CSV table of N, CA and C and ligand atoms in Angstrom, one decimal:
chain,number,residue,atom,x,y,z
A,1,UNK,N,-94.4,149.2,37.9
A,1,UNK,CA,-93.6,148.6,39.0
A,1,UNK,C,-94.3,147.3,39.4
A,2,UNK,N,-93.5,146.0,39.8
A,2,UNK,CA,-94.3,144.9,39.7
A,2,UNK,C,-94.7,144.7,41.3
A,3,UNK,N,-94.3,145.0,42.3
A,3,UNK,CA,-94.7,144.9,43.5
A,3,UNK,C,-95.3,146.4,44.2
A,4,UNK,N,-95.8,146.9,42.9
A,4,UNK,CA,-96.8,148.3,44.0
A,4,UNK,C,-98.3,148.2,43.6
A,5,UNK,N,-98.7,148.2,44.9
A,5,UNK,CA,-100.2,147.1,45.3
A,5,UNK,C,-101.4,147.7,44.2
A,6,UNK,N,-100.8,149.5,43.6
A,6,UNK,CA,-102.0,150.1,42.8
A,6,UNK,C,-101.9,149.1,41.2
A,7,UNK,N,-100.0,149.7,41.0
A,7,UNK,CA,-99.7,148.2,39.9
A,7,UNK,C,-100.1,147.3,39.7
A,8,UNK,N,-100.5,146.4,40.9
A,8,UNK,CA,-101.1,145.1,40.7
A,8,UNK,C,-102.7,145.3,40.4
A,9,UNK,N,-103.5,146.2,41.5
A,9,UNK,CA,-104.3,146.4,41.4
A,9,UNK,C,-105.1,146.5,39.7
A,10,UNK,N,-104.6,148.1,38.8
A,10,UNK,CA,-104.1,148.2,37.8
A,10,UNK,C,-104.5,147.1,36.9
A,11,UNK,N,-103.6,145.9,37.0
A,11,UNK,CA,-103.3,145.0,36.2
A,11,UNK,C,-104.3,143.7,36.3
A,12,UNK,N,-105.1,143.9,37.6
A,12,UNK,CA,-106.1,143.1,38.1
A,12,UNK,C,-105.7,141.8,38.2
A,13,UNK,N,-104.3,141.9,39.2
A,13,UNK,CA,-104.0,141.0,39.6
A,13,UNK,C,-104.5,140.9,41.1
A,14,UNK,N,-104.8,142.3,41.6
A,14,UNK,CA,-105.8,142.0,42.8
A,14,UNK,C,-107.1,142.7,42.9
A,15,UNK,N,-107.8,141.8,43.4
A,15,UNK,CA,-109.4,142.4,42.9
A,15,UNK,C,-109.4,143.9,43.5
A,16,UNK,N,-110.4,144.2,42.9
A,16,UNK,CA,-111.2,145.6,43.3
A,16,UNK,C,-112.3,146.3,42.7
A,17,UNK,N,-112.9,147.4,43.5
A,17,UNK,CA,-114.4,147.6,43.1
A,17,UNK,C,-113.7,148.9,42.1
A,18,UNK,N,-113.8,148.2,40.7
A,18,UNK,CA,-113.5,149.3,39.9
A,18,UNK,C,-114.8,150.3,39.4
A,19,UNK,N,-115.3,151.8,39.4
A,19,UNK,CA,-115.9,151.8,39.1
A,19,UNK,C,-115.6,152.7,37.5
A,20,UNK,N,-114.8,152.9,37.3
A,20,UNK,CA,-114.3,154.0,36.0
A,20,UNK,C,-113.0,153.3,35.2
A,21,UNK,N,-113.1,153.3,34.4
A,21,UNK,CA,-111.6,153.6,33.7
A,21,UNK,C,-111.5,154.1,32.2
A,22,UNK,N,-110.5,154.9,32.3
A,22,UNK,CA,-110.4,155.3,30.2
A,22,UNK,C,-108.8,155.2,30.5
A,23,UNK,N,-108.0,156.1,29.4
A,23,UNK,CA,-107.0,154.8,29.1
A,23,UNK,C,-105.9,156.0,29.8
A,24,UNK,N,-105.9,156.7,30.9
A,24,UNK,CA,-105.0,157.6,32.0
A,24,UNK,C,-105.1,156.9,33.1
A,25,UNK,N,-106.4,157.1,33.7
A,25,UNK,CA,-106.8,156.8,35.0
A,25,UNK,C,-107.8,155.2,35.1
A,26,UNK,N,-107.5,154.9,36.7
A,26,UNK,CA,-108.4,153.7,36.9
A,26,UNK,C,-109.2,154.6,38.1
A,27,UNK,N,-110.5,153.9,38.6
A,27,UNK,CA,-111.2,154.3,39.8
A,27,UNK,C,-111.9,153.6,40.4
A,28,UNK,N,-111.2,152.9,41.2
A,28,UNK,CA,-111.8,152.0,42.1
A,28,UNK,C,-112.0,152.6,43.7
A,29,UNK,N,-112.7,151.3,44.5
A,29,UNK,CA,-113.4,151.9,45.9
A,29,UNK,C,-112.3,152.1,47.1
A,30,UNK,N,-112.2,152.3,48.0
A,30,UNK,CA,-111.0,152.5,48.8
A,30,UNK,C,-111.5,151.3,49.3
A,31,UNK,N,-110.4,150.4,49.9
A,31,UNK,CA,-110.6,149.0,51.1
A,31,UNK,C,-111.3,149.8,52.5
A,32,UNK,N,-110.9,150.7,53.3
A,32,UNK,CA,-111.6,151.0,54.1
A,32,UNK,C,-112.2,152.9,53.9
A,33,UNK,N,-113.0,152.5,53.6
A,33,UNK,CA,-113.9,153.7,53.0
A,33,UNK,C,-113.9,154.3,54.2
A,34,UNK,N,-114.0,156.2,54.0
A,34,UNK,CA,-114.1,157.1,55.4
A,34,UNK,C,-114.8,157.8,55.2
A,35,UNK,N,-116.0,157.8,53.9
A,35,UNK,CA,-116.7,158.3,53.8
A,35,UNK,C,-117.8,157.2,52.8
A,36,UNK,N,-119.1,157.3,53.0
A,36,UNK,CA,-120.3,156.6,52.2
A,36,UNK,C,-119.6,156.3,50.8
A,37,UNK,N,-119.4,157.3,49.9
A,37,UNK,CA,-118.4,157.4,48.8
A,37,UNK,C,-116.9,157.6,49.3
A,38,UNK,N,-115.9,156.3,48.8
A,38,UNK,CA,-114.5,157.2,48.7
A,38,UNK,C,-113.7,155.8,47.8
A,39,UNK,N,-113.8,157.3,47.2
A,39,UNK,CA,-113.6,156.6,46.0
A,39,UNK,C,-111.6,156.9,45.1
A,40,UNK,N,-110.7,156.2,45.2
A,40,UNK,CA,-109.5,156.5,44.4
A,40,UNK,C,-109.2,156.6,43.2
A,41,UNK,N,-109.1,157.7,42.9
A,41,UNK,CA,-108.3,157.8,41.5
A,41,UNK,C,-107.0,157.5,41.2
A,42,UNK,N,-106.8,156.8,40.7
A,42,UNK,CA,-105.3,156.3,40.1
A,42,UNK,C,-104.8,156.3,38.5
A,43,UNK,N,-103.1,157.1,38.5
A,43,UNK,CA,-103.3,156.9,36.9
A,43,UNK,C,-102.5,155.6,36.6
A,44,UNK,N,-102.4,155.3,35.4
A,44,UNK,CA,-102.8,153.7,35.2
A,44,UNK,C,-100.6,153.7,34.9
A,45,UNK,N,-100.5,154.7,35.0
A,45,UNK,CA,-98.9,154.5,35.0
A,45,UNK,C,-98.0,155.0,36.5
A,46,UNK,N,-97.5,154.4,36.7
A,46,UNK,CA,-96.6,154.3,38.1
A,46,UNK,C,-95.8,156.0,38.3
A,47,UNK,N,-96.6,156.5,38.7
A,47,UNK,CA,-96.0,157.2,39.2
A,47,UNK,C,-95.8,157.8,40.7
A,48,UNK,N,-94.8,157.7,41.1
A,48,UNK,CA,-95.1,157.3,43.0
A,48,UNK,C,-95.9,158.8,43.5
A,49,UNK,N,-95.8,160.0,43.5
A,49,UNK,CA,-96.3,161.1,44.4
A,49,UNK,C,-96.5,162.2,43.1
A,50,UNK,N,-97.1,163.3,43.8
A,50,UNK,CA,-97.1,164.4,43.0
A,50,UNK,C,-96.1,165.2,43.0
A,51,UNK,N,-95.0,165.2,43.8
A,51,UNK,CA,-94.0,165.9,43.2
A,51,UNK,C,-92.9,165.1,42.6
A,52,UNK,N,-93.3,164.3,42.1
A,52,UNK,CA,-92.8,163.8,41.2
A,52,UNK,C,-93.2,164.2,39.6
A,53,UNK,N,-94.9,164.5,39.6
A,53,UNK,CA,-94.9,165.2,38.3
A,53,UNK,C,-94.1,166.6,37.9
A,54,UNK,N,-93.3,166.8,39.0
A,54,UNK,CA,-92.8,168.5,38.3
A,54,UNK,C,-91.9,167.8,37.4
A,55,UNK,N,-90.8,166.6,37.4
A,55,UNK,CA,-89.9,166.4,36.6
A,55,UNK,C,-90.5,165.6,35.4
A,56,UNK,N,-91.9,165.5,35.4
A,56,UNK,CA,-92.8,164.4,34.7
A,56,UNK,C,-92.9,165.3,33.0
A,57,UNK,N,-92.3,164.6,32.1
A,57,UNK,CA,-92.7,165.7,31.1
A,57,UNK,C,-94.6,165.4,30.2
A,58,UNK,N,-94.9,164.4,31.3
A,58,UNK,CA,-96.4,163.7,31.0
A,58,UNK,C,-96.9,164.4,32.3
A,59,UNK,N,-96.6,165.4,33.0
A,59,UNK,CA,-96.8,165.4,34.2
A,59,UNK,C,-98.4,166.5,34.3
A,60,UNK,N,-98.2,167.3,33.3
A,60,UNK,CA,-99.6,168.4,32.9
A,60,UNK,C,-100.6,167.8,32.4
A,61,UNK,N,-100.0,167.0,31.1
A,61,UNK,CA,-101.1,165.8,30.8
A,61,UNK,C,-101.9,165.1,31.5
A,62,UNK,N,-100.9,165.0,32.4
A,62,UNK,CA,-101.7,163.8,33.8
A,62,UNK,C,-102.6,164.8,34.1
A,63,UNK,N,-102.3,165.6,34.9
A,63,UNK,CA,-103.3,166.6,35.7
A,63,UNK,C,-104.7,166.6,34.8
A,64,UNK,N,-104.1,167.6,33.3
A,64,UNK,CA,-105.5,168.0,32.5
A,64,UNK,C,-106.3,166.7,32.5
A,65,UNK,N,-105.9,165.3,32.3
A,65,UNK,CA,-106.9,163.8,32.6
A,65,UNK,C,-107.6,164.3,33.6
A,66,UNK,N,-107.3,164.7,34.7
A,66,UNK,CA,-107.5,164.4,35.5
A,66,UNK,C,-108.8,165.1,35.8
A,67,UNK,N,-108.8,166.2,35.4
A,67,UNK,CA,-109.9,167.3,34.9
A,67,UNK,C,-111.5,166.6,34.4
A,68,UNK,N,-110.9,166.0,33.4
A,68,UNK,CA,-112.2,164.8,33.3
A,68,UNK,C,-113.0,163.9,33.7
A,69,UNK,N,-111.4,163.5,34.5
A,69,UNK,CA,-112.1,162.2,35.2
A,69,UNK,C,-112.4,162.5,36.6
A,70,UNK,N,-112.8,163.3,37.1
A,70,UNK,CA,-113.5,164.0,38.6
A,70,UNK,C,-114.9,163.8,38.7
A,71,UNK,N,-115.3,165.1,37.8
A,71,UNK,CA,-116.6,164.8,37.5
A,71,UNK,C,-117.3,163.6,37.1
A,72,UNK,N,-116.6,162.9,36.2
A,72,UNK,CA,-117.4,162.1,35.2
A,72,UNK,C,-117.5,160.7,36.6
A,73,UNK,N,-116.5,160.5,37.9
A,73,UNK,CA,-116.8,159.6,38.9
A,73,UNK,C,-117.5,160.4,39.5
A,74,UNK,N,-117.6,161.6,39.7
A,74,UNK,CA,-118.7,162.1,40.8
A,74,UNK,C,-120.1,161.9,40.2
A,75,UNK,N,-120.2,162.0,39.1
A,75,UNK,CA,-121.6,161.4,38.5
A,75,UNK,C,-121.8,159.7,38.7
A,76,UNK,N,-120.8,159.4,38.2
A,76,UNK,CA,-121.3,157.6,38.4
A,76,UNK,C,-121.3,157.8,40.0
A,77,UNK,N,-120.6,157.9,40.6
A,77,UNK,CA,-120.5,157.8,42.3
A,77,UNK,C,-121.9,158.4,43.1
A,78,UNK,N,-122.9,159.0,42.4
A,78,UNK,CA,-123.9,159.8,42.6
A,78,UNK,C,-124.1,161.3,43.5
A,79,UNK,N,-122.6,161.6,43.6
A,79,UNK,CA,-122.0,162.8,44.6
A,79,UNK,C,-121.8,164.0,43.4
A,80,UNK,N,-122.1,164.1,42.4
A,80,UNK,CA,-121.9,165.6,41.3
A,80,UNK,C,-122.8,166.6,41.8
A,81,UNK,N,-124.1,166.1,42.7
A,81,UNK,CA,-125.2,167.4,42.6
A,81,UNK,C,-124.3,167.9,44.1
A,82,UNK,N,-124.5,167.0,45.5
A,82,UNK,CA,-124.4,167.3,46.2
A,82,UNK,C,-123.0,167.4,46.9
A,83,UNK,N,-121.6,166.9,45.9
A,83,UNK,CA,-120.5,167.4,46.2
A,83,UNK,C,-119.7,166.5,46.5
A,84,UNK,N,-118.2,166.8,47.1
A,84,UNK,CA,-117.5,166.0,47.5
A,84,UNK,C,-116.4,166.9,48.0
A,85,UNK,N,-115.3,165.8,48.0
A,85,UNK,CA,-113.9,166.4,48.3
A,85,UNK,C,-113.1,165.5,47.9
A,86,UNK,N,-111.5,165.9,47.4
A,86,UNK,CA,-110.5,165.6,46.5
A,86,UNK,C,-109.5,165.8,47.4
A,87,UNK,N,-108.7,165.0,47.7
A,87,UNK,CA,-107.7,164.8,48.5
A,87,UNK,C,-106.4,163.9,48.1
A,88,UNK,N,-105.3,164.8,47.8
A,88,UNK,CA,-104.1,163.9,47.8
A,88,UNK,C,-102.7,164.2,48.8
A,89,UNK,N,-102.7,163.1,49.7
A,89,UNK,CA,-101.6,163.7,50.5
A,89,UNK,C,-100.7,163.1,49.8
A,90,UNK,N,-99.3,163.9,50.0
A,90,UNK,CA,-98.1,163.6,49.3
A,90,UNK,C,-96.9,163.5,50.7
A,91,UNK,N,-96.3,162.2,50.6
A,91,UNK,CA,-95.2,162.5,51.6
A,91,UNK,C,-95.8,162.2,52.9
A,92,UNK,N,-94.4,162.0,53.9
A,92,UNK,CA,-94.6,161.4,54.9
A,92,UNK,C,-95.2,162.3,55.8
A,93,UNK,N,-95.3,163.9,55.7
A,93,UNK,CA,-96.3,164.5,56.6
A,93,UNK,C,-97.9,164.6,56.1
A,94,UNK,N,-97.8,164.6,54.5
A,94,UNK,CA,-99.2,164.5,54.2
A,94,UNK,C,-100.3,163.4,54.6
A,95,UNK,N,-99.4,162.2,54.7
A,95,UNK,CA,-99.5,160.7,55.3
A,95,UNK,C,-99.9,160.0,54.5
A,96,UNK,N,-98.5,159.9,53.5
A,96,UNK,CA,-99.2,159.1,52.1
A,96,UNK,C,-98.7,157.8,52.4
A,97,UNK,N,-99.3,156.8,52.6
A,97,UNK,CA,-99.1,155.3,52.9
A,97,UNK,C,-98.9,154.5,51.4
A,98,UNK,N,-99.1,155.1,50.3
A,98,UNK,CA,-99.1,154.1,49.2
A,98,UNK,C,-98.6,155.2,48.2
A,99,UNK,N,-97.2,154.7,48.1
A,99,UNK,CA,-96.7,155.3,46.9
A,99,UNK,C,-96.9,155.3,45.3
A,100,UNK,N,-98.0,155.4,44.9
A,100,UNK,CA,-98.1,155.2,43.5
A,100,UNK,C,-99.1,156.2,43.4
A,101,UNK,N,-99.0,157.6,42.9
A,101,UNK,CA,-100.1,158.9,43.1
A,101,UNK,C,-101.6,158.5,43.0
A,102,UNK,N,-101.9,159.0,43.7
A,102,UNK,CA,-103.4,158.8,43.4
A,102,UNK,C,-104.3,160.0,44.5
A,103,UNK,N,-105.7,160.2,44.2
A,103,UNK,CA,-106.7,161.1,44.8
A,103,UNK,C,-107.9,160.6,45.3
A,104,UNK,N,-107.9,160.8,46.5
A,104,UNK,CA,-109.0,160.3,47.3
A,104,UNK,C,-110.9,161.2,46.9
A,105,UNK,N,-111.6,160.7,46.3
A,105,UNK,CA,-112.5,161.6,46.1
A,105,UNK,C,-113.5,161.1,47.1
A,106,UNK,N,-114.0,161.6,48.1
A,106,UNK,CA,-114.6,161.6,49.2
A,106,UNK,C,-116.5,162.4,49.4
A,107,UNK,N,-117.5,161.5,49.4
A,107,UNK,CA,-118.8,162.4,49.4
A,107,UNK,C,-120.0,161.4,49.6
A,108,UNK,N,-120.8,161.9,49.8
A,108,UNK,CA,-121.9,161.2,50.2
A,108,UNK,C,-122.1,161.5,51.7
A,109,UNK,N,-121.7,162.3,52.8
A,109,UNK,CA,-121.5,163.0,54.1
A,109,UNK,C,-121.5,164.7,53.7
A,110,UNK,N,-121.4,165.0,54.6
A,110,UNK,CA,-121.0,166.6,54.9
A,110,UNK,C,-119.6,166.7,55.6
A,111,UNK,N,-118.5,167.2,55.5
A,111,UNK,CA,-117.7,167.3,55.6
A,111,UNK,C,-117.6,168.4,56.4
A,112,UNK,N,-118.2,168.2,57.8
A,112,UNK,CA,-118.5,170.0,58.7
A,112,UNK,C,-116.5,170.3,59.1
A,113,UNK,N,-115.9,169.6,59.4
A,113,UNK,CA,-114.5,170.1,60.1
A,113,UNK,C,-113.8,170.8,58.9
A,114,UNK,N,-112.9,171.6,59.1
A,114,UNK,CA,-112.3,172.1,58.5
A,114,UNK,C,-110.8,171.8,58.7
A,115,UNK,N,-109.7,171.7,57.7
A,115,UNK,CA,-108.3,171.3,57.8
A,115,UNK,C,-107.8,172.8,58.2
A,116,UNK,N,-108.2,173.8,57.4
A,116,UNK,CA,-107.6,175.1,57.5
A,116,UNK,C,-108.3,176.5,57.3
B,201,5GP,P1,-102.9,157.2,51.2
B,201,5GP,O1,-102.8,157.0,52.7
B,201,5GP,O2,-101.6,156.7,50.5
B,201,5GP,O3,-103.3,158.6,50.8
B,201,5GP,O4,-104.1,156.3,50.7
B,201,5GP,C1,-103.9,154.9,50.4
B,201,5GP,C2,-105.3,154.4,50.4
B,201,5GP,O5,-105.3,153.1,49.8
B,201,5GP,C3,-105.9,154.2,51.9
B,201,5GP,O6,-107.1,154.9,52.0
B,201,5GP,C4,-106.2,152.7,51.9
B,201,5GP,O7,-107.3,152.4,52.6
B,201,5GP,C5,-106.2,152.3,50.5
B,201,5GP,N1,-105.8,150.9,50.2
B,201,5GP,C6,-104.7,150.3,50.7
B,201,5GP,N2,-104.6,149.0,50.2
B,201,5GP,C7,-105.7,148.9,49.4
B,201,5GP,C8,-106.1,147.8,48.6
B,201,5GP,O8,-105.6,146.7,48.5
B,201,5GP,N3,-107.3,148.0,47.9
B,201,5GP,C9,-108.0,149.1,47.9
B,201,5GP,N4,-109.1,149.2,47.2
B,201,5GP,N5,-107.6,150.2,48.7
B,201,5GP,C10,-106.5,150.1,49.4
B,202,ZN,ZN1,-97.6,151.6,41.0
């Protein structure tokens, strides 16, 4: 998609602190970090939300990538020993502001609150 900001991002048409990529996913730094590490996963093809993977026939594929690429930034990110958190809201109540899927991997804090 030529005007969605991850797209551009993506294409490096706008900078960013990339720290991962193989040929599914990108992983660069969030603009306003909420945690020491927070770090976004993005996959390198436009896809706006996750419920949009149910009709995705790449949509499992996406996920199993995704399987890999967690760990392998929680290591470069230096958060593998002591942890993190993985967050994707989807939709206007989850309070997704940027439609192009992606996962917030979050660490380098303690995370004491609980959502549920
Ligand atoms: P959402 O609210 O959709 O789950 O998350 C979107 C995230 O993208 C937010 O945490 C926001 O700070 C981040 N973001 C928005 N614009 C940019 C940008 O231009 N560059 C980077 N690196 N992050 C961005
Ligand atoms: Zn996009």
């Amino acid at each position: 998609m030529t005007d969605c900001i991850f797209c551009r991002i993506i294409r490096g048409e706008i900078p960013s602190q990339r720290v991962f990529e193989n040929e599914a996913f990108v992983a660069f730094r969030d603009i306003h970090p909420a945690a020491p590490v927070h770090v976004l996963l993005v996959p390198k093809r436009h896809v706006p939300d996750l419920l949009s993977l149910r009709d995705d026939p790449e949509g499992a594929s996406l996920m199993g990538a995704l399987a890999d690429v967690v760990p392998e930034v929680a290591r470069l990110c230096g958060v593998d020993r002591t942890g993190f958190r993985l967050v994707a809201n989807c939709g206007e109540d989850g309070g997704q502001t940027i439609f192009h899927l992606h996962f917030h991997l979050l660490g380098g804090r303690a995370f004491g609150e609980r959502l549920l």
